[in-house]
Coordinates of C-alpha atoms in Angstrom, one line a residue:
M1 CA 1.3 -38.3 -3.9
N2 CA 1.7 -40.5 -6.9
I3 CA 4.8 -42.5 -7.9
T4 CA 5.3 -44.2 -11.3
R5 CA 8.1 -46.0 -12.9
E6 CA 9.1 -46.2 -16.6
N7 CA 11.6 -49.0 -17.4
I8 CA 13.9 -47.8 -20.1
D9 CA 15.5 -51.2 -20.5
A10 CA 16.5 -54.1 -18.2
L11 CA 19.2 -51.9 -16.5
N12 CA 17.7 -48.4 -16.5
A13 CA 14.5 -46.8 -15.3
V14 CA 13.0 -43.4 -14.5
V15 CA 10.9 -42.9 -11.4
K16 CA 8.5 -39.9 -11.4
V17 CA 7.2 -38.6 -8.1
D18 CA 4.2 -36.2 -8.2
I19 CA 3.6 -34.2 -5.0
A20 CA 0.3 -32.3 -4.4
K21 CA -0.3 -29.5 -1.9
D22 CA -2.2 -31.8 0.4
D23 CA 1.0 -33.9 0.8
Y24 CA 3.0 -31.1 2.3
A25 CA 0.8 -28.2 3.4
D26 CA 0.1 -29.4 7.0
K27 CA 3.8 -30.0 7.7
V28 CA 4.8 -26.6 6.3
N29 CA 2.2 -24.8 8.3
T30 CA 3.3 -26.6 11.5
V31 CA 6.9 -25.6 11.0
L32 CA 6.0 -22.0 10.2
S33 CA 3.8 -21.9 13.4
D34 CA 6.8 -23.0 15.4
Y35 CA 8.9 -20.3 13.7
R36 CA 6.2 -17.8 14.6
K37 CA 6.3 -18.8 18.3
N38 CA 10.1 -18.3 18.5
A39 CA 10.9 -15.7 15.9
N40 CA 12.6 -12.5 17.1
I41 CA 11.7 -9.7 14.6
P42 CA 12.2 -6.1 15.6
G43 CA 8.8 -4.3 16.3
F44 CA 7.0 -7.4 17.4
R45 CA 6.7 -9.2 20.7
K46 CA 7.9 -12.8 20.7
G47 CA 5.1 -15.1 19.6
H48 CA 3.0 -12.2 18.2
V49 CA 4.7 -11.9 14.7
P50 CA 2.0 -11.9 12.0
M51 CA 1.9 -15.2 10.1
G52 CA 2.0 -13.4 6.8
L53 CA 5.4 -11.9 7.7
V54 CA 6.7 -15.3 8.8
K55 CA 5.6 -16.8 5.6
K56 CA 7.1 -14.0 3.6
Q57 CA 10.5 -14.4 5.4
Y58 CA 10.7 -18.2 5.8
G59 CA 7.9 -19.7 3.7
K60 CA 9.9 -20.6 0.6
A61 CA 12.9 -22.1 2.5
V62 CA 10.5 -24.2 4.7
L63 CA 8.6 -25.4 1.6
V64 CA 11.7 -26.5 -0.2
D65 CA 13.0 -28.3 2.9
E66 CA 9.8 -30.1 3.6
V67 CA 9.1 -31.1 0.0
N68 CA 12.7 -32.5 -0.2
K69 CA 12.2 -34.5 3.0
L70 CA 8.9 -35.8 1.8
L71 CA 10.5 -36.7 -1.6
Q72 CA 13.4 -38.6 -0.1
D73 CA 11.2 -40.5 2.3
A74 CA 8.7 -41.4 -0.4
L75 CA 11.4 -42.5 -2.8
N76 CA 13.2 -44.7 -0.3
K77 CA 9.9 -46.3 0.7
Y78 CA 9.0 -46.9 -2.9
L79 CA 12.4 -48.6 -3.7
T80 CA 12.0 -50.8 -0.6
E81 CA 8.4 -51.8 -1.2
E82 CA 9.0 -52.5 -4.9
K83 CA 12.2 -54.5 -4.0
L84 CA 14.2 -52.7 -6.6
D85 CA 17.9 -53.7 -6.5
V86 CA 19.5 -50.4 -7.5
L87 CA 23.2 -49.6 -8.1
G88 CA 24.5 -46.3 -6.6
N89 CA 21.8 -43.9 -5.7
P90 CA 18.9 -42.4 -7.6
L91 CA 20.0 -39.4 -9.7
P92 CA 17.6 -36.5 -9.9
K93 CA 17.0 -35.3 -13.4
P94 CA 17.8 -31.5 -13.8
Q95 CA 14.8 -29.2 -13.6
D96 CA 15.8 -25.7 -14.5
D97 CA 12.2 -24.5 -14.8
L98 CA 11.0 -25.7 -11.4
N99 CA 8.4 -23.2 -10.0
W100 CA 8.3 -23.3 -6.2
D101 CA 5.3 -20.9 -6.3
A102 CA 3.2 -23.7 -7.8
D103 CA 1.0 -26.0 -5.6
E104 CA 2.0 -29.2 -7.3
F105 CA 5.5 -30.5 -8.1
S106 CA 6.9 -33.3 -10.3
F107 CA 10.4 -34.8 -9.9
E108 CA 12.1 -37.5 -11.9
F109 CA 15.0 -39.8 -10.9
E110 CA 17.2 -42.0 -13.0
L111 CA 17.8 -45.5 -11.6
G112 CA 20.6 -47.9 -12.4
L113 CA 19.2 -51.4 -11.8
A114 CA 21.3 -54.5 -10.8
P115 CA 21.3 -57.1 -13.6
E116 CA 19.8 -60.6 -13.3
F117 CA 22.3 -63.4 -13.8
D118 CA 23.2 -66.9 -12.7
V119 CA 26.4 -67.9 -10.9
K120 CA 28.1 -71.2 -11.6
V121 CA 30.5 -71.9 -8.8
K122 CA 31.6 -75.2 -10.3
S123 CA 33.8 -74.1 -13.2
K124 CA 34.9 -76.4 -16.2
K125 CA 38.5 -76.0 -15.4
A126 CA 39.6 -77.2 -11.9
I127 CA 41.1 -74.6 -9.5
T128 CA 44.1 -75.6 -7.5
H129 CA 43.6 -75.8 -3.8
Y130 CA 47.1 -76.1 -2.2
N131 CA 47.7 -78.4 0.7
I132 CA 50.9 -76.8 2.1
E133 CA 53.0 -79.3 4.1
A134 CA 55.7 -78.6 6.6
T135 CA 58.7 -80.6 5.5
D136 CA 60.9 -82.6 7.8
K137 CA 63.7 -80.1 7.1
M138 CA 61.5 -77.2 8.1
I139 CA 60.6 -78.9 11.4
D140 CA 64.2 -79.8 12.1
D141 CA 65.2 -76.2 11.5
Q142 CA 62.5 -75.0 13.8
I143 CA 63.6 -77.4 16.6
E144 CA 67.2 -76.2 16.1
N145 CA 66.0 -72.6 16.4
I146 CA 64.0 -73.4 19.6
A147 CA 67.0 -75.1 21.1
N148 CA 69.2 -72.1 20.2
Q149 CA 66.6 -69.6 21.4
Y150 CA 66.5 -71.2 24.9
G151 CA 70.1 -72.1 25.0
K152 CA 73.2 -70.1 26.2
L153 CA 74.8 -67.2 24.3
I154 CA 78.6 -66.8 24.3
A155 CA 79.6 -63.4 22.9
K156 CA 82.4 -63.2 20.3
D157 CA 84.4 -60.6 18.5
T158 CA 84.7 -62.3 15.1
V159 CA 82.3 -64.3 13.0
E160 CA 83.1 -68.0 12.5
K161 CA 81.3 -70.9 11.0
G162 CA 78.1 -71.8 12.9
D163 CA 77.9 -68.5 14.8
E164 CA 74.8 -66.4 15.2
V165 CA 74.8 -62.9 13.8
T166 CA 72.6 -60.0 14.9
G167 CA 72.3 -56.9 12.7
R168 CA 70.3 -54.7 10.5
F169 CA 69.4 -55.1 6.8
F170 CA 68.8 -51.8 5.1
S171 CA 68.0 -50.4 1.7
E172 CA 66.4 -47.0 1.6
E173 CA 65.5 -47.3 -2.1
N174 CA 63.7 -50.6 -1.6
E175 CA 62.1 -49.6 1.8
I176 CA 64.0 -52.4 3.7
D177 CA 64.8 -51.7 7.3
K178 CA 64.9 -54.9 9.4
S179 CA 66.8 -55.8 12.6
T180 CA 67.2 -59.5 12.8
T181 CA 69.2 -62.5 14.1
F182 CA 70.2 -65.6 12.2
S183 CA 72.6 -68.4 12.2
L184 CA 75.4 -68.3 9.6
D185 CA 74.3 -71.7 8.5
K186 CA 71.2 -70.0 6.9
I187 CA 73.4 -68.1 4.4
K188 CA 73.6 -69.7 1.0
G189 CA 76.7 -69.8 -1.3
K190 CA 80.4 -69.5 -0.6
K191 CA 80.6 -65.9 -1.8
N192 CA 77.9 -64.8 0.8
T193 CA 79.4 -67.0 3.5
D194 CA 82.9 -65.6 2.9
A195 CA 81.5 -62.1 3.3
F196 CA 80.5 -62.9 6.9
L197 CA 83.4 -65.0 8.0
G198 CA 86.0 -62.9 9.8
A199 CA 83.7 -59.9 10.0
K200 CA 83.5 -58.0 13.3
V201 CA 80.9 -56.0 15.2
D202 CA 80.1 -52.7 13.5
D203 CA 81.3 -54.0 10.1
V204 CA 78.9 -53.1 7.2
L205 CA 78.5 -55.8 4.6
T206 CA 77.0 -55.2 1.1
L207 CA 74.9 -58.1 -0.1
K208 CA 72.5 -59.1 -2.8
T209 CA 69.1 -60.5 -1.8
K210 CA 68.9 -63.0 -4.6
G211 CA 70.3 -66.3 -3.4
L212 CA 71.3 -64.9 0.0
F213 CA 69.5 -67.5 2.1
D214 CA 69.0 -71.2 1.7
E215 CA 65.2 -70.9 1.7
T216 CA 62.7 -68.4 0.4
H217 CA 60.9 -68.1 3.7
S218 CA 64.2 -67.1 5.4
L219 CA 64.4 -64.0 3.2
V220 CA 60.8 -63.1 4.3
S221 CA 61.6 -63.6 7.9
Y222 CA 65.1 -62.1 8.2
V223 CA 65.0 -59.3 5.6
G224 CA 61.4 -58.4 6.0
V225 CA 60.3 -58.5 2.4
N226 CA 56.8 -59.5 1.2
A227 CA 56.3 -63.2 0.4
E228 CA 55.0 -62.2 -3.0
E229 CA 58.3 -60.4 -3.8
A230 CA 60.8 -62.7 -2.1
D231 CA 61.5 -65.3 -4.8
K232 CA 62.1 -62.7 -7.6
L233 CA 63.7 -59.9 -5.5
N234 CA 67.3 -59.1 -6.5
V235 CA 68.4 -55.9 -4.9
E236 CA 71.5 -54.7 -3.0
V237 CA 71.2 -54.3 0.8
T238 CA 73.6 -53.5 3.6
F239 CA 73.9 -55.5 6.7
T240 CA 75.4 -53.8 9.8
I241 CA 76.7 -56.3 12.4
T242 CA 75.7 -55.4 16.0
E243 CA 76.3 -58.7 17.8
I244 CA 78.2 -62.0 17.2
N245 CA 77.4 -64.9 19.4
Q246 CA 78.0 -68.6 19.6
R247 CA 74.9 -70.3 20.8
E248 CA 74.9 -73.5 22.9
G249 CA 71.5 -75.2 22.3
A250 CA 69.2 -76.1 25.2
D251 CA 68.5 -79.8 25.9
L252 CA 65.3 -81.1 24.4
D253 CA 63.9 -82.2 27.7
Q254 CA 60.6 -82.1 29.6
D255 CA 61.4 -78.7 31.2
L256 CA 61.7 -77.2 27.7
F257 CA 58.6 -78.9 26.5
D258 CA 56.6 -77.6 29.5
K259 CA 58.0 -74.1 29.0
L260 CA 56.9 -74.1 25.4
F261 CA 53.5 -75.7 25.5
G262 CA 52.4 -76.1 29.1
K263 CA 52.8 -79.0 31.5
D264 CA 52.8 -82.4 29.8
V265 CA 51.2 -81.3 26.6
V266 CA 54.4 -82.6 24.8
K267 CA 56.4 -85.4 26.3
S268 CA 59.0 -86.4 23.7
V269 CA 60.9 -85.2 20.7
T270 CA 58.5 -87.2 18.5
E271 CA 55.5 -85.4 20.0
L272 CA 57.4 -82.1 19.7
K273 CA 57.8 -82.6 15.9
A274 CA 54.2 -83.5 15.5
K275 CA 53.1 -80.5 17.5
L276 CA 55.3 -78.1 15.5
K277 CA 54.1 -79.7 12.2
E278 CA 50.5 -79.2 13.2
D279 CA 50.9 -75.6 14.2
A280 CA 52.9 -74.7 11.1
E281 CA 50.3 -76.3 8.8
K282 CA 47.5 -74.4 10.5
Q283 CA 49.2 -71.2 9.5
F284 CA 49.9 -72.5 6.0
A285 CA 46.2 -73.4 5.7
Q286 CA 45.3 -69.7 6.2
Q287 CA 47.5 -68.7 3.3
S288 CA 46.2 -71.6 1.1
D289 CA 42.6 -70.5 1.9
Q290 CA 43.3 -66.9 1.0
K291 CA 44.9 -68.1 -2.3
L292 CA 41.8 -70.2 -3.0
L293 CA 39.5 -67.3 -2.3
N294 CA 41.4 -65.1 -4.6
D295 CA 41.5 -67.7 -7.4
V296 CA 37.8 -68.5 -7.1
T297 CA 37.0 -64.8 -7.1
E298 CA 39.0 -64.2 -10.3
N299 CA 37.3 -67.3 -11.9
L300 CA 33.8 -66.1 -11.1
I301 CA 34.5 -62.6 -12.4
E302 CA 35.9 -64.0 -15.6
N303 CA 33.1 -66.5 -16.2
T304 CA 30.0 -64.8 -14.9
K305 CA 28.8 -62.6 -17.7
F306 CA 26.3 -59.8 -17.3
E307 CA 25.9 -56.2 -18.4
L308 CA 26.0 -53.2 -16.1
P309 CA 24.2 -49.8 -16.5
A310 CA 27.6 -48.3 -17.3
D311 CA 26.4 -44.8 -18.5
F312 CA 24.3 -44.4 -15.4
L313 CA 27.2 -45.5 -13.1
K314 CA 29.6 -43.1 -14.7
K315 CA 27.1 -40.3 -14.3
W316 CA 26.6 -41.3 -10.7
I317 CA 30.4 -41.4 -10.1
Q318 CA 30.6 -37.9 -11.5
T319 CA 28.3 -36.4 -8.7
S320 CA 28.7 -38.8 -5.8
G321 CA 32.0 -37.6 -4.4
E322 CA 32.9 -34.5 -2.4
N323 CA 34.2 -32.9 -5.6
P324 CA 32.4 -33.3 -9.0
L325 CA 34.4 -35.1 -11.7
S326 CA 34.6 -34.6 -15.4
E327 CA 33.2 -37.2 -17.8
D328 CA 36.7 -38.5 -18.5
E329 CA 37.6 -38.7 -14.8
A330 CA 34.3 -40.5 -14.1
S331 CA 35.0 -43.0 -16.9
E332 CA 38.4 -43.6 -15.6
E333 CA 37.1 -44.2 -12.1
Y334 CA 34.4 -46.6 -13.4
E335 CA 37.0 -48.6 -15.3
K336 CA 39.0 -49.0 -12.0
S337 CA 35.9 -50.0 -10.0
E338 CA 34.0 -52.2 -12.5
K339 CA 35.7 -55.4 -11.6
G340 CA 35.1 -54.9 -7.8
L341 CA 31.5 -54.0 -8.5
R342 CA 31.0 -57.2 -10.5
Y343 CA 32.4 -59.4 -7.7
Q344 CA 30.3 -57.5 -5.2
L345 CA 27.2 -58.4 -7.1
I346 CA 28.3 -62.0 -7.7
E347 CA 29.3 -62.4 -4.0
G348 CA 26.0 -60.9 -2.9
K349 CA 24.0 -63.4 -5.0
I350 CA 26.0 -66.3 -3.7
I351 CA 25.5 -65.2 -0.1
T352 CA 21.7 -64.7 -0.6
D353 CA 21.0 -67.8 -2.7
N354 CA 22.9 -70.0 -0.2
N355 CA 21.9 -68.3 3.0
L356 CA 25.5 -67.5 4.0
Q357 CA 24.8 -64.3 5.9
V358 CA 26.5 -63.8 9.2
T359 CA 24.1 -63.3 12.1
F360 CA 24.9 -61.1 15.1
D361 CA 24.8 -64.2 17.4
E362 CA 27.5 -65.7 15.2
I363 CA 29.5 -62.5 15.4
K364 CA 29.2 -62.5 19.2
E365 CA 30.3 -66.1 19.5
G366 CA 33.2 -65.6 17.1
T367 CA 34.3 -62.6 19.1
K368 CA 34.2 -64.6 22.3
E369 CA 36.4 -67.3 20.7
M370 CA 38.8 -64.7 19.5
V371 CA 39.0 -63.2 23.0
K372 CA 39.4 -66.7 24.5
G373 CA 42.3 -67.4 22.2
Q374 CA 44.0 -64.1 23.1
M375 CA 43.6 -64.7 26.8
A376 CA 45.1 -68.2 26.4
Q377 CA 48.2 -66.7 25.1
F378 CA 48.7 -64.9 28.4
G379 CA 48.0 -68.0 30.5
Q380 CA 44.3 -67.4 31.2
L381 CA 43.1 -70.8 30.0
N382 CA 39.6 -71.0 31.6
P383 CA 37.9 -67.6 31.5
S384 CA 34.3 -67.6 32.7
E385 CA 31.3 -67.0 30.4
E386 CA 30.6 -63.8 32.2
E387 CA 34.2 -62.5 31.5
L388 CA 33.9 -63.5 27.8
D389 CA 30.5 -61.8 27.5
N390 CA 31.7 -58.6 29.1
I391 CA 34.8 -58.3 26.9
A392 CA 32.9 -59.3 23.8
A393 CA 30.3 -56.6 24.6
R394 CA 33.1 -54.0 24.8
V395 CA 34.6 -55.1 21.5
L396 CA 31.2 -55.1 19.8
G397 CA 30.5 -51.6 21.0
N398 CA 32.8 -50.5 18.2
Q399 CA 31.0 -50.5 14.8
D400 CA 34.3 -50.8 13.0
E401 CA 35.1 -54.0 15.0
I402 CA 31.7 -55.4 14.1
K403 CA 32.3 -54.8 10.5
R404 CA 35.8 -56.3 10.6
I405 CA 34.7 -59.4 12.4
N406 CA 31.7 -59.8 10.1
E407 CA 34.0 -59.6 7.0
Q408 CA 36.3 -62.2 8.5
M409 CA 33.5 -64.6 9.3
L410 CA 31.8 -64.1 5.9
S411 CA 35.1 -64.9 4.2
K412 CA 35.4 -68.1 6.2
K413 CA 31.8 -69.1 5.2
L414 CA 32.6 -68.3 1.5
I415 CA 35.8 -70.3 1.6
E416 CA 34.0 -73.4 3.1
F417 CA 31.3 -73.0 0.5
Y418 CA 33.8 -72.9 -2.3
K419 CA 35.6 -75.9 -0.9
E420 CA 32.4 -77.9 -1.0
N421 CA 31.0 -76.6 -4.3
A422 CA 33.8 -75.4 -6.6
N423 CA 35.7 -77.7 -9.0
L424 CA 39.0 -78.0 -7.1
K425 CA 42.1 -80.2 -7.4
V426 CA 44.1 -80.6 -4.3
K427 CA 47.9 -80.3 -4.7
K428 CA 50.3 -81.2 -1.9
I429 CA 53.3 -78.9 -1.8
S430 CA 56.0 -77.6 0.5
Y431 CA 55.9 -74.0 1.7
D432 CA 58.9 -73.0 -0.4
D433 CA 57.5 -74.6 -3.5
F434 CA 54.2 -72.9 -2.8
I435 CA 55.8 -69.4 -2.7
K436 CA 57.7 -70.2 -5.9
E437 CA 54.7 -71.5 -7.8
V438 CA 52.2 -68.8 -6.6
Y439 CA 54.3 -65.7 -6.5
S440 CA 57.1 -66.2 -9.1

């Protein structure tokens, strides 16, 4: 067997594989001998069918099958040994005149090669990294909500100022269907407040989402819309009242603190505020990090210039799916996927050049931490290593879970890498202002 490569240009090559009879003859004869032992052909005893008859009936199919196996194995081995970074899969060049009665065969494959390029993570223009702070008002509102949540409910017939209303926001057209409970104090504007005051159970109110609540995150929580849409959403919804209650807040004492966080974790209202602020800002940090990852990704795609073997990739897209595509359809698919492919290559180079790969041991330890956190939510604070190992082993028995956890951990590594190496400017901002600035 002989394999040669002709580089058409920096992004395209053709590999030629020459296969001689000596490369496949022994394997074909072995397979045909097995066929002969097991063949059931009328007029002959099993195992005594003439080899000539077996070759006549099965020889061509076995030859084609074995040559194709040999071809694929040889091609894969060649690509690995030559360390060729190919895009898509090798495409066989059409051979309408291939003669399977010959002793020697030649096959050619088109290759699309990954480009060589440099990545500059530190851009000229600084990228904003948001430090989202929990405001005093947000914390005070959360404390009020906690006191109300653990306080007493007094059922009422008619909505009055300060009451708590339970009901269902609905808009079929805008795919809104959210059952929720909120204090009337959360409603913004006299017109909206007046719509509630005096209303009774089973009344249906018609409201506009724009300016309905005093804060953007309230619209996200109570109406169930996406954070990206909340600030600009202006649609009509109905709200059907199912309950009206006056809530008497619980005392902010040690019993309540212990119920919320465990014994003596929080011992005063000051410590309660600090704890709530810390927990809120941990959640905000996740949103900030995701925003940073998105922004750095966009920046890298825009500023890392390289060519792709576009014609090859379009041809590959045409034939790689379950159903062949036309040239126009393949071109359209390529346009849709080009940006993602570019970042895939950029991200792969960053990971390789900076040794950011996630090891299986890291995946295992990350899984154990995840399991430990989930167990803590149910009061199991000190699981044994054996318990964690057993549960992690079950989780990692699922390949989809391994892939998901690997992607999560890789994203964390990339975010930390970008924080250390990208040109960032930190901006302190409230959550509401973050939503307005990022999604408006």
